[in-house]
Structures are given as structure tokens and as C-alpha cells.
XYZ file of C-alpha atoms in Angstrom:
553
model
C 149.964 164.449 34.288
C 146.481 163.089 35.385
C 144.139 163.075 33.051
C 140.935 161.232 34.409
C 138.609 163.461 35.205
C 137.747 161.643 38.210
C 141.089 160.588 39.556
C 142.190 164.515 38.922
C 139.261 165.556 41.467
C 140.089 162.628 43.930
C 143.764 163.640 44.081
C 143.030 167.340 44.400
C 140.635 166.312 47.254
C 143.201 163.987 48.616
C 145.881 166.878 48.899
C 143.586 168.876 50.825
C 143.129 165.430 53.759
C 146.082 165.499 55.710
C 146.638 161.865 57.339
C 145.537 162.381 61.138
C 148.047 159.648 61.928
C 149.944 156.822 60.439
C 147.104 154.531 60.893
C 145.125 155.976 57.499
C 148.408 154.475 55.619
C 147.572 151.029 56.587
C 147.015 147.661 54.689
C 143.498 147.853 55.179
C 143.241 151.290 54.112
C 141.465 151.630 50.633
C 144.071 153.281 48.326
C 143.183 156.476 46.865
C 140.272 156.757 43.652
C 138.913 153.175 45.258
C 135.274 153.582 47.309
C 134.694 151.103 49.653
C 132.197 149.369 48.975
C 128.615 149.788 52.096
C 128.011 146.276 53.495
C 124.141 145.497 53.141
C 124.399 143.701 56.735
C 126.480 144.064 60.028
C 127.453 140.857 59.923
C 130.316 139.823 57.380
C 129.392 137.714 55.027
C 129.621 133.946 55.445
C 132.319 131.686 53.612
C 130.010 129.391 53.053
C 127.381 131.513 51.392
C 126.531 130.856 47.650
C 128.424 133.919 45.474
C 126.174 136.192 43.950
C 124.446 135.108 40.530
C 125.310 131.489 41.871
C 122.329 129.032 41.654
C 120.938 127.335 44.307
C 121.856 123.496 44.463
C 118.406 121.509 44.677
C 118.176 119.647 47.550
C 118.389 115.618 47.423
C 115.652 113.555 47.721
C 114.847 112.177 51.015
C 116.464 108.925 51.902
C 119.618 109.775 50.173
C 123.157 109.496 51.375
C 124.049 113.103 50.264
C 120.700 114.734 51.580
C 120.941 117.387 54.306
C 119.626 115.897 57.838
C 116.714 117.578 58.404
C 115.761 119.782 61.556
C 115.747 117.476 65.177
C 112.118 118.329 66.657
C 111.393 117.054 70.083
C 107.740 116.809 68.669
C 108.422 114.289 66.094
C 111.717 113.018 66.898
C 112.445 109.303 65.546
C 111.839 106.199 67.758
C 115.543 106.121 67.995
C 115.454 109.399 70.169
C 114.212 109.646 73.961
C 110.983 112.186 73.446
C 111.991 115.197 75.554
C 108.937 113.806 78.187
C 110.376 110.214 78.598
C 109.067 106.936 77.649
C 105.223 106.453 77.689
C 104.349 104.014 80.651
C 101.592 101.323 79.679
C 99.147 101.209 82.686
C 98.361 97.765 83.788
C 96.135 96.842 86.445
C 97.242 93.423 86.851
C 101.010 94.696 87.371
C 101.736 94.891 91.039
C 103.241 98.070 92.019
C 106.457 96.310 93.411
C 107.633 94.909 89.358
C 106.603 98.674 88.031
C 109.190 100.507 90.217
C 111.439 97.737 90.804
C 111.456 98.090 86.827
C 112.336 101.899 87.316
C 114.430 101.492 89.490
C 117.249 99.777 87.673
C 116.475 102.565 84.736
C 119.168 105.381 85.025
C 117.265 108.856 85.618
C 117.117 110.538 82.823
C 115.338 107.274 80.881
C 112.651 106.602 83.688
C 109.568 106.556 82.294
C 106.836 109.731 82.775
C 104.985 109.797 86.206
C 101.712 108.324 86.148
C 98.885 110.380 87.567
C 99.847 111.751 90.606
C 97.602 111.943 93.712
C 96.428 115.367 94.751
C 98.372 118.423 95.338
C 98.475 121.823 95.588
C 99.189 124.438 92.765
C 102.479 125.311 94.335
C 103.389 121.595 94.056
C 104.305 119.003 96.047
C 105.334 119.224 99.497
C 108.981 117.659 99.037
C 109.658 117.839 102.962
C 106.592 115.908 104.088
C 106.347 113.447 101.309
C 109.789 112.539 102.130
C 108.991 111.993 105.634
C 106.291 110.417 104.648
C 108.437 108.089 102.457
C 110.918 107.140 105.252
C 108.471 106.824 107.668
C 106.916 103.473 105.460
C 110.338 102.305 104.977
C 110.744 102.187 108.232
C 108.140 100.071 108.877
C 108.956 97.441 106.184
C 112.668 97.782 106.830
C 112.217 96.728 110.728
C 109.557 93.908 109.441
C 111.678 92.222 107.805
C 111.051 93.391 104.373
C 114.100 92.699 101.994
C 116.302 95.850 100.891
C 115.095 95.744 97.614
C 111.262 95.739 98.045
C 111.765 98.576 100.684
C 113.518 101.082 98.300
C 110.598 100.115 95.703
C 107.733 101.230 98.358
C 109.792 104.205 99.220
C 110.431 104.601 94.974
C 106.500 104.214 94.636
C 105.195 106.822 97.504
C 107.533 109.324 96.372
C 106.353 108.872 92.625
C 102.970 108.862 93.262
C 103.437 112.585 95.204
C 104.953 114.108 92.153
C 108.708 113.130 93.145
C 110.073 110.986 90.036
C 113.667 112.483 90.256
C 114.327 110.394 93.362
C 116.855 107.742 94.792
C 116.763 105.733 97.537
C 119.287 104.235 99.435
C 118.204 101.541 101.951
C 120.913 99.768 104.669
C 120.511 97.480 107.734
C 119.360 100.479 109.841
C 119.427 103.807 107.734
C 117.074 104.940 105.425
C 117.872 107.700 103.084
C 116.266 109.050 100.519
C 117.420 112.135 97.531
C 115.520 114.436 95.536
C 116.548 116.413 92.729
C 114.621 118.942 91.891
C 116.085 119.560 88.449
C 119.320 119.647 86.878
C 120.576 122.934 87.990
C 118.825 123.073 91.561
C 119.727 121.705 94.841
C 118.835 118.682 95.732
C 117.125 117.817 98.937
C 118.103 114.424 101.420
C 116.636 113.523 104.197
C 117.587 109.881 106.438
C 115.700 107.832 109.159
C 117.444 105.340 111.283
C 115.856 102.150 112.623
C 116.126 101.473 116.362
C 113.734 98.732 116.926
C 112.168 95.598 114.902
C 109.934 93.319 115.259
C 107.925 90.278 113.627
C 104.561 91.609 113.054
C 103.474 90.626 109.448
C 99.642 91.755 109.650
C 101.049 95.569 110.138
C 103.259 94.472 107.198
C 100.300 93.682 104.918
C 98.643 96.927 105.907
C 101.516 99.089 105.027
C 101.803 97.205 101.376
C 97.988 97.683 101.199
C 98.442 102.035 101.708
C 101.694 101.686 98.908
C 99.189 100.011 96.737
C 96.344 102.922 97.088
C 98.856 105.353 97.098
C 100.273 104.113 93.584
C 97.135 103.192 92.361
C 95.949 106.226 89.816
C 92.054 105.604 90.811
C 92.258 106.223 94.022
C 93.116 109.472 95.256
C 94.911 109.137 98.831
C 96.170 112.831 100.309
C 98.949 113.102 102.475
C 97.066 113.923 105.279
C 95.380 110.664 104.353
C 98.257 109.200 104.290
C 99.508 110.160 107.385
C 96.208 109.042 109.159
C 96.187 105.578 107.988
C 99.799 105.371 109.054
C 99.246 106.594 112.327
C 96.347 103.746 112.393
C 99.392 101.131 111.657
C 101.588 101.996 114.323
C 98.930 102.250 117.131
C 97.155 98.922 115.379
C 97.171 96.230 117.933
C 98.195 92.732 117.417
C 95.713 90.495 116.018
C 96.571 87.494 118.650
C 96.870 87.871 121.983
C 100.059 87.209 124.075
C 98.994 83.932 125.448
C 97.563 82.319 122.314
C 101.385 83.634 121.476
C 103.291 81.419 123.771
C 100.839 78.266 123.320
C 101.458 78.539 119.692
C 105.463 78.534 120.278
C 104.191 75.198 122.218
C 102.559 73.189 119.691
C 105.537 74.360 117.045
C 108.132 72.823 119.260
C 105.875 69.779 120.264
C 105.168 69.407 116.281
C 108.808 69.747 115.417
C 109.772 66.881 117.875
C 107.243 64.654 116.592
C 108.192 65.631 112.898
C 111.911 64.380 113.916
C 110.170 61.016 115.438
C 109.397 61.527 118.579
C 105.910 60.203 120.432
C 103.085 61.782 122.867
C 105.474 61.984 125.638
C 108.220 63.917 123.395
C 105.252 65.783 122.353
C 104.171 67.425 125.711
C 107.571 67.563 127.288
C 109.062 69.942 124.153
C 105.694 71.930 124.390
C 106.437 72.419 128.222
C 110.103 73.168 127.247
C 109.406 75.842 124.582
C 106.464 77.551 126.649
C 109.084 77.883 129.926
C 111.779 79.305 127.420
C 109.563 81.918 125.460
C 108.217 83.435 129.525
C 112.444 83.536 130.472
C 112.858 85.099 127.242
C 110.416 87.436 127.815
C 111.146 88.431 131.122
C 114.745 89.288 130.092
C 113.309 91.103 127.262
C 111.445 93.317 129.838
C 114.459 93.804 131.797
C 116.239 95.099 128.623
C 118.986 92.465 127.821
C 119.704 92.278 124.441
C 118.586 89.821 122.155
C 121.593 87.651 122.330
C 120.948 86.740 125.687
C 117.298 86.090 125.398
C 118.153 83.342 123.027
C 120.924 82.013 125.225
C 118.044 81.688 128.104
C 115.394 80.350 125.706
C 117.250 77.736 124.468
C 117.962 76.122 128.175
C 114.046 74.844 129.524
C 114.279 72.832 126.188
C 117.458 71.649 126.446
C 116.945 71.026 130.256
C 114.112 68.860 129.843
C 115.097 66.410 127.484
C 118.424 66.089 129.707
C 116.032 65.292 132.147
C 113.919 62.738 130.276
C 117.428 60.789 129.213
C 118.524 60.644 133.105
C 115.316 58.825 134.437
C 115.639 55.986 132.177
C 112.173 56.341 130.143
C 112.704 54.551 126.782
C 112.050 57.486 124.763
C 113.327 59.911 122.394
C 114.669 62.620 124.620
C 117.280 63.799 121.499
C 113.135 65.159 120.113
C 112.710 67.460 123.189
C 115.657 69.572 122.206
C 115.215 69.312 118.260
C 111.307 70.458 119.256
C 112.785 73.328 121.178
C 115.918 74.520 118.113
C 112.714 74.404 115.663
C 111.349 77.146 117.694
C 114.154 79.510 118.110
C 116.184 79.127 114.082
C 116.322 82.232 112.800
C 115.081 81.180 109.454
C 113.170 84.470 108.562
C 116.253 86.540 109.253
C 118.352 84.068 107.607
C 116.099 84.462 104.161
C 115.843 88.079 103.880
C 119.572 88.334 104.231
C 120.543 85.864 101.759
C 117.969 87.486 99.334
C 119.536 90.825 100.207
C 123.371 89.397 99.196
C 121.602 87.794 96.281
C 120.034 90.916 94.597
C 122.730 92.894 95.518
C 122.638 94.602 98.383
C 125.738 93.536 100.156
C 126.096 95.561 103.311
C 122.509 95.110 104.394
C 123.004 91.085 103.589
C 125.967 91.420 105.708
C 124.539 92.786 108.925
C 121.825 90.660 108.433
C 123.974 87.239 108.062
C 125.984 88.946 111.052
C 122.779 88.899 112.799
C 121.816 85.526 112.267
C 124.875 84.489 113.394
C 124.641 86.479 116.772
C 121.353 84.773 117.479
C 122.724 81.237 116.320
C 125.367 81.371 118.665
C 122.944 82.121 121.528
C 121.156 79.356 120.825
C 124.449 77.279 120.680
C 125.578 78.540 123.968
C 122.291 78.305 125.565
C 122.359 74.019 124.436
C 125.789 73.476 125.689
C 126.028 74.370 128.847
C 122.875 72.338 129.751
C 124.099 69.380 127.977
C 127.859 70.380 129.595
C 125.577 69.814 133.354
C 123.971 66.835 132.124
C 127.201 64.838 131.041
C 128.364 65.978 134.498
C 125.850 64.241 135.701
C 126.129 60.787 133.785
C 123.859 61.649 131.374
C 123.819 59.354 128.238
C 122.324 61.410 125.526
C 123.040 58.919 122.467
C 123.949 60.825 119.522
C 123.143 58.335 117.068
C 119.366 58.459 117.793
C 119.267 62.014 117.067
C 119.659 61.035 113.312
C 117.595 57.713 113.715
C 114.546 58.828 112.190
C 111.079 56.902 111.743
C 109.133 57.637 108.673
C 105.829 58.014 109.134
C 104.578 59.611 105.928
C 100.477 60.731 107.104
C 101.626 61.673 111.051
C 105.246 63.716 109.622
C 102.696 65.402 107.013
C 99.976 66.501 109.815
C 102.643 67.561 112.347
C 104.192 69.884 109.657
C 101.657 71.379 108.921
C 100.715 72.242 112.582
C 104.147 73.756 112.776
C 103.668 75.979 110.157
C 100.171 77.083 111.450
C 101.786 78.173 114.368
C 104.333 79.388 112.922
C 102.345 81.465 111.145
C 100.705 82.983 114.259
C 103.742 83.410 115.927
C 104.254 85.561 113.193
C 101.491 87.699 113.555
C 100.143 87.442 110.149
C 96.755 88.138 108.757
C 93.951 84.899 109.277
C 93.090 84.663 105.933
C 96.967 84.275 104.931
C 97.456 82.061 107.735
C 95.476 78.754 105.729
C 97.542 79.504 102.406
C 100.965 79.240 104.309
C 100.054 76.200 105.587
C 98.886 74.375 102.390
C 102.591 75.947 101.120
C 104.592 74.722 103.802
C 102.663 70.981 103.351
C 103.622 71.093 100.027
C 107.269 71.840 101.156
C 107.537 69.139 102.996
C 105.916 66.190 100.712
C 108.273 67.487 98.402
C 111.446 67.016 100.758
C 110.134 63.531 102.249
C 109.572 62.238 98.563
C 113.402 63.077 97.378
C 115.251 62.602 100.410
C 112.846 59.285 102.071
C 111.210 57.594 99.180
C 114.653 58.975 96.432
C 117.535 58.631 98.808
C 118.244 61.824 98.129
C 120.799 63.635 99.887
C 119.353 66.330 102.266
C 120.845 69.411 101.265
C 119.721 69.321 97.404
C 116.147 67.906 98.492
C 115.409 71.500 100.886
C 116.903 73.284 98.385
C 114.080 72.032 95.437
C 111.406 72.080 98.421
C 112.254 75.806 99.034
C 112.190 76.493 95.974
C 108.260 75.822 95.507
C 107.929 77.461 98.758
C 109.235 80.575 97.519
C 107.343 79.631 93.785
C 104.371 79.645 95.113
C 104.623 82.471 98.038
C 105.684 84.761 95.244
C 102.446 84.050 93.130
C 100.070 84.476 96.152
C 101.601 87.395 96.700
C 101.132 89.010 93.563
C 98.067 87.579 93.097
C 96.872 89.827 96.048
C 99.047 92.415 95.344
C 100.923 92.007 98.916
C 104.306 91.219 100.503
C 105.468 87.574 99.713
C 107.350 86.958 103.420
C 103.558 85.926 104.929
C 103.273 83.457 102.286
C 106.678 82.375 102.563
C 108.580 82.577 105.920
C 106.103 80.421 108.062
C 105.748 77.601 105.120
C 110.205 76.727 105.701
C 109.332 76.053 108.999
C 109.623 72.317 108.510
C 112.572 72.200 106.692
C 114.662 74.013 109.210
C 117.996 72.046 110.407
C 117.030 71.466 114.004
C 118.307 67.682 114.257
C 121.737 68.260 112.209
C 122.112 71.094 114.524
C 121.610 69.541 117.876
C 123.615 66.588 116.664
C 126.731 69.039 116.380
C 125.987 70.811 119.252
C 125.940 67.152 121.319
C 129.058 65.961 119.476
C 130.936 69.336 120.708
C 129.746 68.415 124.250
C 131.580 65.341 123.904
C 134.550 66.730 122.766
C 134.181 65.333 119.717
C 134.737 68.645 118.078
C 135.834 67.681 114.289
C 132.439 65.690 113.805
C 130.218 68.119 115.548
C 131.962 70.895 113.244
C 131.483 69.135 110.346
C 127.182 68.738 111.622
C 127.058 72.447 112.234
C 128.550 73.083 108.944
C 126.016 70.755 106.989
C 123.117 72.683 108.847
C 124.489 75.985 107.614
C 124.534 74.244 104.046
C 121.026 73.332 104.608
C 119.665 77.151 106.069
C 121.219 78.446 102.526
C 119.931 76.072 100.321
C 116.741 76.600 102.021
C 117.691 80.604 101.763
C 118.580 80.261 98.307
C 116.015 78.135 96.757
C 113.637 80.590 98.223
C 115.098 83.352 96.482
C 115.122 81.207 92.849
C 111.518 79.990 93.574
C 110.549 83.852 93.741
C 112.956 84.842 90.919
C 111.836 81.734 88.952
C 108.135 83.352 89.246
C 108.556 86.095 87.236
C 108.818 84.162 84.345
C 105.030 83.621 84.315
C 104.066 87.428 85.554
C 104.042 89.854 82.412
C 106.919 92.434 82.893
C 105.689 95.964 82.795
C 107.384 99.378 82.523
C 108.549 101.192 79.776
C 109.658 99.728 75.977
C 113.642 99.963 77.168
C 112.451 97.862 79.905
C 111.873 94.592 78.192
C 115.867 94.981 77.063
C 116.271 95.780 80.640
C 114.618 93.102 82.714
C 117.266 92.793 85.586
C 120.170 95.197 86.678
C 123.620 94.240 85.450
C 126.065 93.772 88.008
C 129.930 93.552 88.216
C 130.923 89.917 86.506
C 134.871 90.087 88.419
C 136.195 92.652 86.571
């Protein structure tokens, strides 16, 4: 018998509740005479929650190895953390805008440093669709200038920046141009692509394009895009600065001054001046009639090559080999030849590719054009001596004056700016003291000698350049001129004629080891310059100075 008051009541009340099913007799179920206990929260109660009359633990001091990590706070996160609005950019004026993205650019996207102050803009924000027209648009125009790959996708890195567009990536080839924005993580991104039909050599609209980047990225200077548009309409409808004809006397004196840089006299002089100035009107004229490039080289190379046939078949005792080696000066594709190695050399592959496939095009043009003139002239008993093409006088004062004619005009054949066109000159002098003391005076072999002469060429292009905050091809380009392979070319291309074909092989071969040492000393000249520029960008940049690339594995 139950004698607890309490348990007496709670089983009489428990015979009156009837179990509504056989759920109320489960596990869980609180036995009878046992209230459950009300929970002061919804939730249950943590396992890791101190137990009631527990004390709390006092926390460790700071610094200690058992101390709870404190709260992460974008606000003051550690220098170890990326702030949630990127690295702070240090604003440099005398940083040219082409190191500052470049810098970026090798920077994944989610570590590229804030966006400095943008130009103006509406409150809705930018206008992705136009600035990214407005970005291809001046790729375009460096990209069909000649502008290496690189340098092109950090103008088109820089305009799309300086509208507000930091999440971008460009993607430059021989003749697309595409460009990607991403909005944010989560939202679609936007791509838009310009191909390039035509190019040309026109290095004054160069500068002028380089000269709207710089405003454009410059903070100070507010430049809309309806600003920006105008001045790049002005570009495209901007006229040459030199007419045609001062055009084809200038490719004239280059030849005349290359054939009197390889020894030859006033004769050689005139006649590879007349020879050059006949092939640049047939080129020309088949350029008007639409025939590809190929074949315009192929028809400028002949007047040349015709001529100093000529000159060996009357008997004149002079250097007739000059009159051709005048007339190869003026038609080496040395610019093309430099941007693609440069392109191969900073990584861009499939641009350097096309390019070097392009080079090669026009070199065998050239090649073609040469033979089958000097094919007719050995036809026709012509003796053309191939020993005299390597026979050459020094004459230190004349070889330095005639080089630096051919880089003046050069330089105009160019179409570059006047006041760069005294500067290349002085650089391509310098060029080719350099190669005349190692390979004359040392004994020096030739291919070693243009390489260290290139190298200053590109040295010194590459500070002027900065200096003025402009492209380094005006500076550069014009100022190889002289140490172009024009005499171990023709000497290959005359030993072929005489079916000698193993030694004329082995001469074309040593002039393609000269264009890339000339190419590639170039490049390390301009590389070698950044050692003496201050590297901007962000304070992961100076761990990050160039992008690392594959290493064969």
C-alpha cells in the first residue's frame, strides 16, 4: 500500500489517464510521480556549456599558446590577412602606367590592388559595353602598330581600370582582341572581341594613342568617354606627318647608306638609291592593285637586285655586291622580327608564332625576288664575285655618318614623331660604334658583337621611353637598322644561285643567328632596364616582380 501522500494522488490521477496509444509507454516517456522538468530556452542546451554552479575559467593572457583566438575583423585584420578592400596602391608619378598594370597584371584577381581614382561616371556606374569597346578599339590600334602582346593587354588593362573595370582580363593574339569582365563573383560576366584586318607602320599615331592611355590612367586628369572617343576618332583620321614622296626618297638614302656602310663608293651610292626608289613605286603599285604582301616584297626586291647585276655586266670596277646589300637593308623585316621574338620571350607564344611565321613569309619574298634576277644574270655571264660581298673596307668616320643616315631615314620611313626622330639616331650611332669596336678593332665574331650592340639599343630605347612616358619601338626599331644582316644574306642568296647550296645554307642560317641576337639583345637591353626604374604596385608586388612560367615540368 502507497503511502506518500503525493505518489497516492499521482497514482489515483494516473488511473483516471487512459494511454491514448502505445506511444505514452515509451523510453522517453517520464515514468509516473517524475515532472519533467520546463526548458528555460528552445534550444537544447549545449554540450559544451559550463554546468550550473561551475566557474568560469579566466581567460589566458594574450600571446599565449592556450589563449582563445580572438574574433577575425576585416577592420583590423593582421598584415598577414588580405584587407577585405585589397592592397593599398602607392601612387607614383614617376611610374609609367605600362610597369603599374603590367605589375597587376601578373597578380591573380582577387590580390590586385584597389582601383585608383577612376575618371568620371555616372551614378548608375560605368558603362561596361562602351568602355569595352572603347578598350578594344586602342588595342587595336597598338596591336596593328606593332606594339608587342604584352604592352597591348597592359593599355587595354589600364583603360578598363581607369573606367571603374578592375575585375578584367585580357587576352591579346596575332589578330584577336578579347577582353572579360566580371562583374562580381556570382554575376555574369560580360566578353566582347575585335579582330585586326589591317596594319601598318605608323609610329606617330602610336605615340598619340600611348599619350590618351597615359591621361586616361592618370588620376589628375579627368578624360570622359566621350572624350575619349573624340580624341580617338582624331587618331584614326590623323594624317601622316611626312608626305609620300619625302617617303620613297627616304627608302633612297637608307639603301644608298646601307651600301656605303657595307663599302661601297658614290657610284654604289646612287645606283642602290635608284634601285630602292624603283622597288618601293612597284611595290606600291601592286599594293594598290591588292596583291598581298608577299608579292610586293618579291617585286621590291628585283630593281635592286637588277641594277647591281647590271653594274657587274658592264665591267665598271666597282662594288656592284653594295647595290643589292643597299637594297636587302631596305626591305629586312627587322621591326616584325623584334616584336615577335619579344612576344615568344615574355610569353606569349601563339602571337610570337604568327609573327615569326610572318617574318618568314616576307623573308622568303625577298629571297625569291633576289634569285631569279641573279638566276637571269648568270644566264647572261654575269660574274657577281661572292667573295667581295664579305670584303669589307673599314672606314671608321664615313661607316659612322652613313649609319646614322640610315637610321634617320629609317626613322621617317617609320612615320615617327620629329622630336623622336634625333634620339633614334644618336641610339642607333651608338649601336653601331659599339658593333665596329668588338667585331673590327676586337676580332670579335659577328653574332655576339650585334647581340651586345642591341642590347644598348634596346637599354637605352627603354629609358627614353619611360622617361617620356611613351612606347619604346620609336626609340628602338629605327636605331637596329645598321646592324641588320643584309651582306650575310645576299652572300647566301648568291651562293644558292650558284648551286652552291650547302654554303649559301649555312650564310642564310648565320643571318638568322644574327636577326635573333639582334631580336634578343633588344629584349635583355629593355628587360635589363628595369633594374634602374623603381618597381611600383602593391607590397606583394615586390615578391612578385615577374610572372612565373612553366620550368619543363
Amino acid at each position: 500500500m502507497i503511502t506518500t501522500g503525493g505518489r497516492v494522488a499521482q497514482a489515483d490521477g494516473a488511473e483516471d489517464r487512459k494511454p491514448l496509444s502505445d506511444e505514452a509507454h515509451s523510453a522517453f516517456t517520464p515514468p509516473p510521480g517524475v515532472e519533467p522538468e520546463s526548458p528555460e530556452e528552445d534550444q537544447p542546451t549545449s554540450e559544451f556549456a559550463l554546468p550550473a554552479g561551475a566557474e568560469p575559467v579566466q581567460p589566458e593572457p594574450e600571446g599565449s599558446a592556450f589563449a582563445a583566438p580572438a574574433t577575425y575583423r576585416a577592420a583590423h585584420s593582421p598584415p598577414a590577412y588580405t584587407p577585405g578592400q585589397g592592397f593599398p596602391v602607392a601612387q607614383m608619378k614617376e611610374s609609367p602606367w605600362q610597369d603599374r598594370m603590367r605589375t597587376m597584371l601578373r597578380m591573380p584577381v582577387d590580390i590586385r590592388p584597389v582601383p585608383e581614382p577612376v575618371q568620371r561616371q555616372s551614378e548608375a556606374g560605368p558603362a561596361v559595353g562602351r568602355v569595352l569597346d572603347l578598350t578594344l578599339r586602342i588595342g587595336e590600334l597598338l596591336l596593328a602598330g606593332g606594339e608587342g602582346a604584352e604592352d597591348v593587354e597592359a593599355a587595354m588593362f589600364a583603360v578598363a581600370r581607369s573606367y571603374g573595370l578592375d575585375r578584367c582580363e585580357p587576352t591579346v593574339t596575332f589578330t584577336m582582341l578579347s577582353i572579360t569582365h566580371h562583374p562580381s563573383l556570382v554575376g555574369d560576366p560580360v566578353s566582347a572581341n575585335r579582330t585586326v584586318r589591317r596594319r601598318g607602320t605608323d609610329y606617330n599615331r602610336l605615340a598619340a594613342v600611348f599619350r590618351l592611355v597615359d591621361d586616361i590612367s592618370a588620376p589628375e586628369i579627368d578624360v570622359s568617354l566621350e572624350e575619349a572617343y573624340r580624341r580617338l576618332a582624331e587618331i584614326r583620321r590623323n594624317r601622316h606627318p611626312y608626305p609620300g614622296w619625302m617617303l620613297t626618297a627616304s627608302a633612297g638614302l637608307l639603301a644608298g647608306a646601307a651600301s656605303t656602310l657595307v663599302g661601297g663608293g658614290v657610284l654604289v651610292f646612287f645606283a642602290a638609291a635608284i634601285g630602292a626608289v624603283l622597288g618601293d613605286r612597284l611595290a606600291w603599285l601592286c599594293a594598290g592593285r591588292g596583291l598581298p604582301e608577299f608579292y610586293q616584297f618579291v617585286m621590291a626586291a628585283m630593281p635592286p637586285a637588277a641594277i647591281g647585276v647590271a653594274l657587274n655586266m658592264t665591267g665598271i670596277d666597282v662594288k656592284a655586291s653594295a647595290v643589292i646589300t643597299g637594297g636587302l637593308f631596305a626591305l629586312l623585316p627587322g621591326r616584325a622580327l623584334v616584336a615577335a621574338v619579344q612576344d615568344g620571350l615574355t610569353g606569349y607564344y601563339i602571337t610570337a608564332s604568327a609573327r615569326l611565321l610572318e617574318v618568314m613569309y616576307l623573308f622568303i619574298g625577298i629571297i625569291m625576288g633576289v634569285l631569279v634576277v641573279l638566276y637571269v644574270g648568270l644566264q647572261f655571264d654575269a660574274s657577281p664575285r661572292p667573295e667581295e660581298v664579305l670584303q669589307i673596307q673599314q672606314r671608321p668616320l664615313i661607316q659612322i655618318a652613313a649609319s646614322m643616315v640610315l637610321v634617320f631615314t629609317f626613322a621617317i620611313l617609320l612615320q615617327q614623331e620629329r622630336s623622336t626622330v634625333w634620339i633614334v639616331t644618336l641610339n642607333g650611332a651608338v649601336a653601331w660604334v659599339t658593333f665596329g669596336a668588338m667585331h673590327y678593332a676586337g676580332g670579335i665574331p659577328p653574332v655576339p658583337s650585334t647581340c651586345v650592340a642591341a642590347g644598348l639599343v634596346g637599354l637605352f630605347g627603354q629609358l627614353f621611353s619611360r622617361y617620356r612616358f611613351a612606347s619604346a619601338l620609336p626609340y628602338v626599331t629605327a636605331a637596329i637598322g645598321p646592324l641588320l644582316p643584309g651582306s650575310a644574306t645576299y652572300y647566301g642568296l648568291l651562293l644558292i644561285a650558284e648551286n652552291r647550296l650547302n654554303e649559301g645554307l649555312g650564310s642564310l642560317v648565320n643571318a638568322a643567328a644574327i636577326a635573333l641576337a639582334i631580336a634578343i639583345g633588344v629584349n635583355l637591353g629593355s628587360e635589363a632596364s628595369r633594374l634602374f626604374m623603381r618597381i611600383p604596385g602593391a607590397a606583394s608586388a615586390a615578391k612578385r616582380r615577374a610572372a612565373k612560367r612553366t620550368r619543363g615540368f
